[in-house]
PDB file of C-alpha atoms and ligand atoms in Angstrom:
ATOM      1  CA  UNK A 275       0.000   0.000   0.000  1.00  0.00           C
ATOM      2  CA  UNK A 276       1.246   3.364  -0.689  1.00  0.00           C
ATOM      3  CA  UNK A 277       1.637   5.221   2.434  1.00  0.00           C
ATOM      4  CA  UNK A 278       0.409   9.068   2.469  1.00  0.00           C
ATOM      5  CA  UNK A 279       4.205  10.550   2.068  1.00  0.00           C
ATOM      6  CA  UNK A 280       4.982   8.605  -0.883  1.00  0.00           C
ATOM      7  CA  UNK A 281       1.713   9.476  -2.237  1.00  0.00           C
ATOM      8  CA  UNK A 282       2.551  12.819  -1.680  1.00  0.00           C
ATOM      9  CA  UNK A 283       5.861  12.858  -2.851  1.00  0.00           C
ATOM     10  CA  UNK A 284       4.597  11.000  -6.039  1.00  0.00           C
ATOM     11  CA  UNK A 285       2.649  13.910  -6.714  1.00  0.00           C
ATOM     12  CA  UNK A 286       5.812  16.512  -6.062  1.00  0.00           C
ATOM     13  CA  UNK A 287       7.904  14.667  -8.676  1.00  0.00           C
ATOM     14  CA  UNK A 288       5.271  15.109 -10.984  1.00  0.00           C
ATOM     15  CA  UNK A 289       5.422  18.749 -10.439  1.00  0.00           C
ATOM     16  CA  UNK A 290       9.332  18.525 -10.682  1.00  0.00           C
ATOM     17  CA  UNK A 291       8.792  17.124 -14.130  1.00  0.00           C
ATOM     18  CA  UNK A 292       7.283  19.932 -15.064  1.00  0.00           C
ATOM     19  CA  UNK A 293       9.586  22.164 -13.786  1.00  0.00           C
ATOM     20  CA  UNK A 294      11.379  25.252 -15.973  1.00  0.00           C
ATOM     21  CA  UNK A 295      12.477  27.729 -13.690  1.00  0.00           C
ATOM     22  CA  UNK A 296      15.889  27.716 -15.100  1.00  0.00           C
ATOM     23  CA  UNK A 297      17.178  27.194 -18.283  1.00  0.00           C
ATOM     24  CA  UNK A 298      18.694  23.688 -17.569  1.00  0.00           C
ATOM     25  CA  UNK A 299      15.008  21.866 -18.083  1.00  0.00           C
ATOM     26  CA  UNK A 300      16.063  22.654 -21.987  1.00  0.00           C
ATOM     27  CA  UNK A 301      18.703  20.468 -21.985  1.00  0.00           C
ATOM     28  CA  UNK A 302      17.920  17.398 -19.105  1.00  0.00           C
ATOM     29  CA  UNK A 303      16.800  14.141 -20.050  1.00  0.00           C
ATOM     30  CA  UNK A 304      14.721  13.728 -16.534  1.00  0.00           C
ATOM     31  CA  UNK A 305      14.342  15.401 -13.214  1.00  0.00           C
ATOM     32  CA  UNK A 306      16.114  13.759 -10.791  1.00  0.00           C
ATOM     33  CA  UNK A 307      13.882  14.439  -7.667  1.00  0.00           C
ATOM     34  CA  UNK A 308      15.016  11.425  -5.182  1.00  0.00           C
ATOM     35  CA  UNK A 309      15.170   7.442  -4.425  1.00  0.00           C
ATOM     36  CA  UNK A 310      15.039   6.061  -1.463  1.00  0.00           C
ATOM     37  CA  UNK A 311      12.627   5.607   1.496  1.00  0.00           C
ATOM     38  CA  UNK A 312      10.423   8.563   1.854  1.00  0.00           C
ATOM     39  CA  UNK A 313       9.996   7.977   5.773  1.00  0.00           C
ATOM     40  CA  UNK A 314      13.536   7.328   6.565  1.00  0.00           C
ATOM     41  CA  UNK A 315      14.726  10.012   8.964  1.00  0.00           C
ATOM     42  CA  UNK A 316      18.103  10.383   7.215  1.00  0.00           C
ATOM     43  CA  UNK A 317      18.418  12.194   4.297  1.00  0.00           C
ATOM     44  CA  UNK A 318      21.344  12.595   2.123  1.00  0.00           C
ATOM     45  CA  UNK A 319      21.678  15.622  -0.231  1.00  0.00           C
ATOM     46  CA  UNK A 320      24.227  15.396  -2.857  1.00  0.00           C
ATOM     47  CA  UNK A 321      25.363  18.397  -5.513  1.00  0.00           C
ATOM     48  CA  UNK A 322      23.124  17.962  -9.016  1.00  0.00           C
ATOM     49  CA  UNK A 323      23.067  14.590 -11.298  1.00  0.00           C
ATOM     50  CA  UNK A 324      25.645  13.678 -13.406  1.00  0.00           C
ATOM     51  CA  UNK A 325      25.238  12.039 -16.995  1.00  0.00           C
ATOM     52  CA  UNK A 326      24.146   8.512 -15.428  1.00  0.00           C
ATOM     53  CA  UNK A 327      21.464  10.213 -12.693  1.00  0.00           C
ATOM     54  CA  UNK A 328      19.999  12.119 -15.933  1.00  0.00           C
ATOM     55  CA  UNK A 329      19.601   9.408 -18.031  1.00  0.00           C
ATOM     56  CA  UNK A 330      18.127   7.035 -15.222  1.00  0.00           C
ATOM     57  CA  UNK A 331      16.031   9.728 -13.782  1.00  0.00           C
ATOM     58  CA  UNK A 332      17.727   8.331 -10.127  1.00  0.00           C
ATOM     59  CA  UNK A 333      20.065  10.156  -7.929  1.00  0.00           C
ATOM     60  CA  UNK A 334      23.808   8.797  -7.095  1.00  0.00           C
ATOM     61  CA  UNK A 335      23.545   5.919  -9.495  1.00  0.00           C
ATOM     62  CA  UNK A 336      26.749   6.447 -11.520  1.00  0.00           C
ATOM     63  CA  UNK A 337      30.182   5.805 -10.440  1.00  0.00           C
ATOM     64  CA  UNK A 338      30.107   7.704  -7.306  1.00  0.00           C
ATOM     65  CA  UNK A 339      26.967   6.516  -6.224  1.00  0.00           C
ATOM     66  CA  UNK A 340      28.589   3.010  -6.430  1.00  0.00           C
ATOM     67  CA  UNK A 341      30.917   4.057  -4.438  1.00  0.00           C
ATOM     68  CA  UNK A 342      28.248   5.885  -2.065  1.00  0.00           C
ATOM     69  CA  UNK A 343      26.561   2.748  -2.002  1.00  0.00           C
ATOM     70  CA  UNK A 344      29.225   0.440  -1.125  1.00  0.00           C
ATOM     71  CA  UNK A 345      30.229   2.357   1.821  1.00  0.00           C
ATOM     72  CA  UNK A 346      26.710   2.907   3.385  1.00  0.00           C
ATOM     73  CA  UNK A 347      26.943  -0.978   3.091  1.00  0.00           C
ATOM     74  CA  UNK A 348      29.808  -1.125   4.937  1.00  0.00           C
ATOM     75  CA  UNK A 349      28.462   1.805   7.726  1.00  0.00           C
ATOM     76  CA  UNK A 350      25.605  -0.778   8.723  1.00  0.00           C
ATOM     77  CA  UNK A 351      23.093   1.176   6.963  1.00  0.00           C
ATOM     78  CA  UNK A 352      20.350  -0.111   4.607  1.00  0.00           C
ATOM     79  CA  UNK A 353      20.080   2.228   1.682  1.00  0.00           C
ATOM     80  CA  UNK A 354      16.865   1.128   0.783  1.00  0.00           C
ATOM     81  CA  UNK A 355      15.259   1.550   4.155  1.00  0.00           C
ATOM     82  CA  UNK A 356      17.326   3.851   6.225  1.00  0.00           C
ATOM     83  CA  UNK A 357      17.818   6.795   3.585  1.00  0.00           C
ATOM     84  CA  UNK A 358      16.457   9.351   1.595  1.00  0.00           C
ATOM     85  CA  UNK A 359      18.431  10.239  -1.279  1.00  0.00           C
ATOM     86  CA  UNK A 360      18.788  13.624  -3.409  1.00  0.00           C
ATOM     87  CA  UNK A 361      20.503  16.894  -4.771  1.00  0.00           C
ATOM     88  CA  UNK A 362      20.015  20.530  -3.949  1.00  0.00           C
ATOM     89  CA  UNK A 363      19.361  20.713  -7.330  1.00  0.00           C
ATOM     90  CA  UNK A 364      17.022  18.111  -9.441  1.00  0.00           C
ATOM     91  CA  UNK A 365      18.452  19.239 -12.929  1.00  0.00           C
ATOM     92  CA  UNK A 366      21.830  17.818 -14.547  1.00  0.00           C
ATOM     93  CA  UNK A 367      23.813  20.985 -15.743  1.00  0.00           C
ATOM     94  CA  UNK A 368      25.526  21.020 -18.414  1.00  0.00           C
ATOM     95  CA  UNK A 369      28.914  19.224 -18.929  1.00  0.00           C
ATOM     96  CA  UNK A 370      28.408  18.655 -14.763  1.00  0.00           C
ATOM     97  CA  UNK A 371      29.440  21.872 -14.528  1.00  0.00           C
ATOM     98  CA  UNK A 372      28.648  23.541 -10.386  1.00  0.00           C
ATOM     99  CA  UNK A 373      25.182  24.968 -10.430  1.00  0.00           C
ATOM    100  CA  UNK A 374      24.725  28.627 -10.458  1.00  0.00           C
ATOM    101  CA  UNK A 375      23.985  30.545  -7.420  1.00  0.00           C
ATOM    102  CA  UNK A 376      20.614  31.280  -9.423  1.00  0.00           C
ATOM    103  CA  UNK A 377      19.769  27.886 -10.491  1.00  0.00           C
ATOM    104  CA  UNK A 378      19.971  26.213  -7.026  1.00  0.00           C
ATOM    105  CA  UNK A 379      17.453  29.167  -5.576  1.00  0.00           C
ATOM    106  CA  UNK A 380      15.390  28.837  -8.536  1.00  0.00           C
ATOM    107  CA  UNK A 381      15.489  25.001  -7.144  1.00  0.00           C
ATOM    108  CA  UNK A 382      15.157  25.714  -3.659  1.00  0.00           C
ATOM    109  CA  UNK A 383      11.419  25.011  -3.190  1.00  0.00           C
ATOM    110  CA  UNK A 384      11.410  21.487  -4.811  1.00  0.00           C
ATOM    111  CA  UNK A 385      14.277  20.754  -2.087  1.00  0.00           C
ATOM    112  CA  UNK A 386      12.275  22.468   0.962  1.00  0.00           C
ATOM    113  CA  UNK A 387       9.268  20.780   0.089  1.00  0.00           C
ATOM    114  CA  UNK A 388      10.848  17.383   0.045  1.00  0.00           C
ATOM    115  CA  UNK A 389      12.169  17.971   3.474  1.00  0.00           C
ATOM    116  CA  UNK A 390       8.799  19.002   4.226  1.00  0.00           C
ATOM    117  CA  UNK A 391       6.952  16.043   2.782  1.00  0.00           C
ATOM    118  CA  UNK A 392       9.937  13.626   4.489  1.00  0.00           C
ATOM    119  CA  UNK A 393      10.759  15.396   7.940  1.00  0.00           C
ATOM    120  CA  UNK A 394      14.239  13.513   8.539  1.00  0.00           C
ATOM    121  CA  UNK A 395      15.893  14.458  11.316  1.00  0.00           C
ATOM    122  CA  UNK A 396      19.504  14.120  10.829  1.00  0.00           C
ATOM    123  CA  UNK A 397      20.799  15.416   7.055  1.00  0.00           C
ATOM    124  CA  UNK A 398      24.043  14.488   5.224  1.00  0.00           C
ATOM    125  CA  UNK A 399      25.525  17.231   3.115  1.00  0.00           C
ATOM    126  CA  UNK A 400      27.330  15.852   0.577  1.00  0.00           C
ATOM    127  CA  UNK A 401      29.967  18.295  -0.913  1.00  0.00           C
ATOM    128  CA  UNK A 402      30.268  22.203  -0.302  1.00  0.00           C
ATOM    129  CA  UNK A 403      27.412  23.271  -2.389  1.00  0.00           C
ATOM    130  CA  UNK A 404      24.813  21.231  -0.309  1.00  0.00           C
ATOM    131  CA  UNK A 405      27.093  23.150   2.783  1.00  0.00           C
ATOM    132  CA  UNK A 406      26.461  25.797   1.311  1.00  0.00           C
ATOM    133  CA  UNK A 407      23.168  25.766   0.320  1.00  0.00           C
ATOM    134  CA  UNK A 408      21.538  24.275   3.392  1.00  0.00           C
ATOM    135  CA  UNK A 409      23.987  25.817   6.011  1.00  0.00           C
ATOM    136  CA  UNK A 410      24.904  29.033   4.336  1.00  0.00           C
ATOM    137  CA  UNK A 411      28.880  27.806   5.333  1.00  0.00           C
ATOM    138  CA  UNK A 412      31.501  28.082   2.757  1.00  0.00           C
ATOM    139  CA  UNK A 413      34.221  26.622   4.496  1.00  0.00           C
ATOM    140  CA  UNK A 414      35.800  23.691   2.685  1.00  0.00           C
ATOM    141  CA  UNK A 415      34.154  20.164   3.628  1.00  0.00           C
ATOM    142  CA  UNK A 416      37.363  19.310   5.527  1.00  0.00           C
ATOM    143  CA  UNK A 417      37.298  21.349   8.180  1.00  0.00           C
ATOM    144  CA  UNK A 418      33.592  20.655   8.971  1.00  0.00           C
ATOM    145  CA  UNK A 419      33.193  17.404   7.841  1.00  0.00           C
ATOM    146  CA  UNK A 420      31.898  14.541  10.783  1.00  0.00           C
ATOM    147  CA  UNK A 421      30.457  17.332  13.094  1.00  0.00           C
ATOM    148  CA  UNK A 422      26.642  17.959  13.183  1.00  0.00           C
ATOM    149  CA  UNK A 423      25.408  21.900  12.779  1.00  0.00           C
ATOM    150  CA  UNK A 424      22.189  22.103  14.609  1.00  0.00           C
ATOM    151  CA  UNK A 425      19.733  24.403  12.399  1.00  0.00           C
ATOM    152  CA  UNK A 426      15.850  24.309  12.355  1.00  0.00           C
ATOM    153  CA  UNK A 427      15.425  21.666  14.545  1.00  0.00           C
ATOM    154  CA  UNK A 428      17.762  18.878  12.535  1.00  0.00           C
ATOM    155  CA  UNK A 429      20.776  18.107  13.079  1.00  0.00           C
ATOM    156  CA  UNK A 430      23.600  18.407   9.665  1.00  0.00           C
ATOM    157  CA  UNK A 431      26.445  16.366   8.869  1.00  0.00           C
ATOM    158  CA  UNK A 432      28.810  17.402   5.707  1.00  0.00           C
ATOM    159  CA  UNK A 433      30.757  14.690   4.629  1.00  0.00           C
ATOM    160  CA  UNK A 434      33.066  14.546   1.295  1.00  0.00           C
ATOM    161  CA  UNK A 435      31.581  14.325  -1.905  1.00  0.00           C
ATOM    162  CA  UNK A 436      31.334  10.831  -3.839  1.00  0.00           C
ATOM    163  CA  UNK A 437      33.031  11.957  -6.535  1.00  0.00           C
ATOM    164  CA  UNK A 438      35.710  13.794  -4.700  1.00  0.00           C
ATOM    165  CA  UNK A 439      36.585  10.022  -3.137  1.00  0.00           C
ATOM    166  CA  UNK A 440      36.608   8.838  -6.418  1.00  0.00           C
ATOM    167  CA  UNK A 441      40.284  10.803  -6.426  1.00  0.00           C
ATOM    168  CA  UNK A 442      41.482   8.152  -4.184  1.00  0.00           C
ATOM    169  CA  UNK A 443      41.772   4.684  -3.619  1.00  0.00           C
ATOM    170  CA  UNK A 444      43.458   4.234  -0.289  1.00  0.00           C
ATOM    171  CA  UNK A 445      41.472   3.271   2.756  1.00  0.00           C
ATOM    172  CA  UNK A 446      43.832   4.141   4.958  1.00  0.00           C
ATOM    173  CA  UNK A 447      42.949   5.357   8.282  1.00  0.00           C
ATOM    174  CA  UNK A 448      42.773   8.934   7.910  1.00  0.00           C
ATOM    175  CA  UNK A 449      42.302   8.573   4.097  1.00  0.00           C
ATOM    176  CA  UNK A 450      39.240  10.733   2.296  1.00  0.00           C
ATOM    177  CA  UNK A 451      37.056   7.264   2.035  1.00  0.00           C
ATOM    178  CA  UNK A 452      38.125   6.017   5.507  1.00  0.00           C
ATOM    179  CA  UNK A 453      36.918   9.342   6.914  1.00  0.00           C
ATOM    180  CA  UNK A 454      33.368   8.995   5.075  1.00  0.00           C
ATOM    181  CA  UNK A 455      32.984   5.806   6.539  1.00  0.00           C
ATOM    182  CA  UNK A 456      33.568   7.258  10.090  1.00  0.00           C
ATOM    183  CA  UNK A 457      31.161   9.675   9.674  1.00  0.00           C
ATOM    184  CA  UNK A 458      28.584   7.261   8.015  1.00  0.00           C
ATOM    185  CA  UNK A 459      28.782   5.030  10.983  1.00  0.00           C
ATOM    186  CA  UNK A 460      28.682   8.105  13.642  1.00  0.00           C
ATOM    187  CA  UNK A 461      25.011   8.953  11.365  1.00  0.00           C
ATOM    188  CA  UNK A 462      24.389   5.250  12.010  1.00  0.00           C
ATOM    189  CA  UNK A 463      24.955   5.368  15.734  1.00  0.00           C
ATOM    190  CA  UNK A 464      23.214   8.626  16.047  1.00  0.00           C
ATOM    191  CA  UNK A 465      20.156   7.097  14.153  1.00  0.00           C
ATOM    192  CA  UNK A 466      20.021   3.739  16.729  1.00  0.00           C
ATOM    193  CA  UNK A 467      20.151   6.118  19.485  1.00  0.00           C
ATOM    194  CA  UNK A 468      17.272   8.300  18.760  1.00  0.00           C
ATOM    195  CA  UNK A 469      15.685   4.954  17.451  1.00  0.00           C
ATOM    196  CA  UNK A 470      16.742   1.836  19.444  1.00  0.00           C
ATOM    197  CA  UNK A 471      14.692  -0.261  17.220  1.00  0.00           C
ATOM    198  CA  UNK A 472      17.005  -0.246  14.818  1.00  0.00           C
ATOM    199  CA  UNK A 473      19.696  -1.580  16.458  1.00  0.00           C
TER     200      UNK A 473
HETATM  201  N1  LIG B 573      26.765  13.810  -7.889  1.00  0.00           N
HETATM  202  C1  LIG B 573      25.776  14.369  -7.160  1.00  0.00           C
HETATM  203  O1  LIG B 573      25.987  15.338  -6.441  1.00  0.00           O
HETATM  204  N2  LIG B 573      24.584  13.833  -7.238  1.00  0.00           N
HETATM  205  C2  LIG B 573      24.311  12.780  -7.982  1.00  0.00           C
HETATM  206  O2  LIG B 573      23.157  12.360  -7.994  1.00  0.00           O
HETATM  207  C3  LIG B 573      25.360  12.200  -8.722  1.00  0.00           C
HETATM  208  C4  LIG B 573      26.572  12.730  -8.661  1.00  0.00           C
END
């Protein structure tokens, strides 16, 4: 049965299809709203989908969404069922270029009213432009990353980008990926704590 949320955020992606507020509906294939399950209470918000995401019409399901994947995996933490999963903005730009100042508050209200529809708690920020668009903070991701901002009653995590990992292939301790899964498993723990059940 389809609960009330997904129903809800069934209808919002058919709005998002819709969508031109900016001039990258003229070139996408698909809006990429979101995957994932729409009553998990944590969400992760990448940057804006690459060639893969636009051609699927899913969000991190190229090659550093594998890698996304694989360490979530490895965090303890059920994609499917513990995780929301989208961008700050739902378009692909061009050439995966960063998205404009303009284009991600032209895409602002698709984002809020996800979080409005889905209510999660704790919030990954994957990459300084989700830091910077939900937090306002343009520090680089490595000073902040694995620390939660509390801001309108959620609490924020930035960790690296996927595709920034992608750089690197060690697993070291104290390596880029090594680091994400720290911080993956610290979202994990926080998660079983404010809901034992999971455990
Ligand atoms: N990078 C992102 O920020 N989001 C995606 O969906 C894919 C790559």
């Amino acid at each position: 049965m389809t609960s009330p949320i997904s129903a809800e955020l069934q209808a919002l992606e058919l709005c998002c299809a819709e969508c031109r507020h900016c001039g990258l509906a003229e070139k996408r294939q698909q809006v990429v709203v979101g995957r994932g399950n729409p009553e998990a209470r944590l969400m992760l918000i990448g940057e804006a989908p690459g060639a893969e995401e636009d051609a699927r019409g899913l969000p991190f399901v190229g090659r550093s969404g594998q890698l996304l994947s694989g360490l979530i995996a490895e965090a303890g933490l059920d994609e499917e069922q513990d995780l929301y999963i989208c961008n700050v903005i739902k378009c692909r730009p061009p050439g995966n270029r960063k998205p404009t100042a303009q284009e991600i508050d032209q895409c602002r209200p698709w984002l809020e009213q996800q979080m409005t529809l889905i209510k999660p708690p704790l919030v990954l920020l994957a990459g300084a432009t989700a830091l910077r668009a939900l937090l306002g903070i343009r520090s680089g991701i490595s000073q902040r990353r694995g620390q939660w901002h509390d801001q309108d009653q959620r609490a924020f995590m930035p960790v690296f980008h996927p595709s920034y990992l992608l750089r690197f292939r060690s697993r070291e301790p104290g390596s880029p990926q090594d680091l994400t899964l720290q911080d993956l498993k610290e979202a994990r723990r926080r998660l079983c704590r404010e809901r034992p059940s999971l455990r």
